[in-house]
């Protein structure tokens, strides 16, 4: 087994060396058997890569679930690989140290399978840099018989076309279902001694596995797609996602790794459910993770206890897309609190809808001090909230604030989006008006009920149209108009009790290109990487000019991807991927958006989106 | 006041001697505190918690250790709410510590009035680097002041290491032990000794940067 040596002088030079040494509690170490012992079942070495730094990657639940799932197999060793800090990357290049896995310190090109989890589009150039740093040929077409296979998974892969030149295999759906099948398939292929393409062909036959190189894409004169056709027999025309139906039966990592250094989400994760019933029209997660599947409160309590004992963490965080929609939230919270109080373990409740019930829960959970309140009205006017199907009424929001203030809270964070479809300047003004109304409520309280100064934070992000949402056809608002909307809002927020935070526009622009991009962007990504692109999800590492130049060099226009209204008939780059939400449903939702018609949540009424094809989840529960 | 003390539950203080090596030497002081706290929780040691809004387990490290330094016998006092069998404590904690950390002894002590931190007076460090002893003999023999510059919070000042150096001994050509003042009132960081030896004794820069530094012993003054 090859390993890299990390000299002390190197680790003393870089910040946070604990990122690079491994050895954390519950990390998994295995012996790699000699080749002669593996005649029956080849031993598989899997490098699980997260294209961001340790603190971010270790906070990701998918990594923890899949690390555990793969390492439960005796014939597989899954190790972790993160993008090093830029200080470390530069030194590694100077010292000729290849990118390595934390457990064995083996360079990643020694592995059989290299799997990336992709959580956001802006990580793409980091992926390219990780391959380069690991000595793995970046293009699938350049990889030979002795090279690893490079795999992608995660939410972003529902449209992986811009990265399709670089990934041999893409897993559509939930990895704990897909990865074991893929590893089995790899072992059979390795025993057979067949050439590399044969593994790709066999893998493509597994449900949920997408092999981009086995599809030919042709384009029309105007740059839109003419056709996407399987290149070989046995390759499915459409790849359907795979999911776990029964979350109580799936493996969950109770022996989760406990990092020695502080990470972003440094606590026990309790995954309440997958999917979201709400159907907000801008939200990709709300569509691609359908149908909603809950884990039972009993199971969660059992997992919490096991994890507390095996990790020693003093905080439990609930994880889901909308915690308050968990059907057994009240009883789960009560039993968790009862169980944890003697051990001084605290409970954090994110993404709660604010009503009196949830405020009560939060009050109970905040053992020591009041945590922050967050609301996500997303849009400033009722009209626009109806367009995006964000089912929050202004009066509900204001009465929730009233309750919160009465309960002792004196601040809140409000999240909005700018540039939503049909947004006008009046909608933007609605954001400022809403904050004024909240201030008014606070001021109207008797003096003794408001010992502290009111602190409101308004935070805006730019809306980015995403594949597999009802807004997958819409143009992104022009840069000029977006700037105008943002400037207007900034001028309107004058109160000293309100802090306004916003994101840079230029990142959103490129994210929008990549989100709905096609295969021609592969060359652009490679060019941006060549020019030094890496860690571009971080504003300080993002350089817009690199992208604009690379697009121009490849005769591609930014407007083609962002500013164009797509028609229903157009073949979208991701149409050959099936997330089991029908295109007709998405289109119908788009039309309802334009007329401001609300769509009920799954637990209220079924709108026949198509997610019932799995034969389980909320689609088959009593309403 | 009296009443308060009577109400306070009895606390049992255990002094642990621990070593750190391997990947654990790259932890910072806060990482060490977190890591020990979690290990103690995994070991189900009945910790005693501080009062107040944000109760913390009561643990005192004798002297923080810098990132990149190993330790042979550092000290930590852990307060427990119940009496625990010492050998049981030792076994349980060692079963739950991550790679590189190990506890070699655990003793119930009579808690004095001063905290462990204020009792530390000296430390012995072993510096291992190529040909370090030639440099040490050249620089340290005699009684002349040993002046080097130290930088703290962006400010550079002169420091006489002689005043902080209590004893030194060459173990072999590549290994030097130094006994120095340590603790909150006066303290010598071992990297300053390496700096001095490169500046004045011809120790190679790379040898110094790559040196293995181990805190061999912490000496505490009795109350």
Short mmCIF file of C-alpha atoms in Angstrom, two decimals, chain A residues 7-9 11-12 17-18 21-23 25 258-262 266 308-314 343-345 367-368, chain B residues 23 26-27 31 34-35 37-38 41-42 49 53-56 67-68 95-99 206 208-213:
data_model
loop_
_atom_site.label_atom_id
_atom_site.label_comp_id
_atom_site.label_asym_id
_atom_site.label_seq_id
_atom_site.Cartn_x
_atom_site.Cartn_y
_atom_site.Cartn_z
CA UNK A 7 6.60 15.86 7.46
CA UNK A 8 6.33 17.76 10.73
CA UNK A 9 7.68 20.94 9.18
CA UNK A 11 2.10 20.33 9.36
CA UNK A 12 3.66 23.06 11.53
CA UNK A 17 -3.12 20.56 10.82
CA UNK A 18 -5.69 18.38 12.61
CA UNK A 21 -3.98 13.55 10.22
CA UNK A 22 -7.07 11.38 10.79
CA UNK A 23 -7.23 9.20 13.88
CA UNK A 25 -12.79 8.54 17.37
CA UNK A 258 -16.19 12.48 16.31
CA UNK A 259 -13.76 15.03 14.89
CA UNK A 260 -10.95 16.19 17.16
CA UNK A 261 -11.23 19.72 15.86
CA UNK A 262 -14.32 21.89 15.69
CA UNK A 266 -20.49 19.69 15.56
CA UNK A 308 -24.91 9.87 22.61
CA UNK A 309 -23.15 6.87 24.13
CA UNK A 310 -20.90 6.20 21.17
CA UNK A 311 -19.88 9.79 20.38
CA UNK A 312 -19.94 11.68 23.68
CA UNK A 313 -21.45 14.68 21.91
CA UNK A 314 -23.37 17.11 24.11
CA UNK A 343 -26.48 14.13 30.76
CA UNK A 344 -26.41 17.86 30.07
CA UNK A 345 -27.08 17.25 26.40
CA UNK A 367 -32.38 24.78 28.34
CA UNK A 368 -30.17 27.73 28.99
CA UNK B 23 -2.16 12.29 15.20
CA UNK B 26 -1.79 18.23 16.09
CA UNK B 27 -4.66 19.22 18.37
CA UNK B 31 -9.49 20.60 20.74
CA UNK B 34 -13.32 18.99 23.76
CA UNK B 35 -11.74 15.64 23.01
CA UNK B 37 -14.71 15.93 27.57
CA UNK B 38 -16.28 13.72 24.92
CA UNK B 41 -18.78 11.26 28.46
CA UNK B 42 -18.37 8.15 26.31
CA UNK B 49 -20.76 20.19 36.30
CA UNK B 53 -26.19 29.38 32.67
CA UNK B 54 -23.94 27.17 30.65
CA UNK B 55 -22.78 24.29 32.84
CA UNK B 56 -19.47 22.73 31.79
CA UNK B 67 0.00 22.32 18.38
CA UNK B 68 2.70 19.95 17.13
CA UNK B 95 -11.15 2.48 26.08
CA UNK B 96 -12.70 5.69 24.83
CA UNK B 97 -9.80 7.97 23.91
CA UNK B 98 -8.97 8.54 20.24
CA UNK B 99 -5.71 7.42 18.68
CA UNK B 206 14.91 22.23 8.28
CA UNK B 208 14.61 22.64 13.57
CA UNK B 209 11.35 22.87 11.62
CA UNK B 210 11.11 19.08 11.58
CA UNK B 211 12.21 18.57 15.19
CA UNK B 212 10.24 16.20 17.36
CA UNK B 213 9.36 18.04 20.56
#
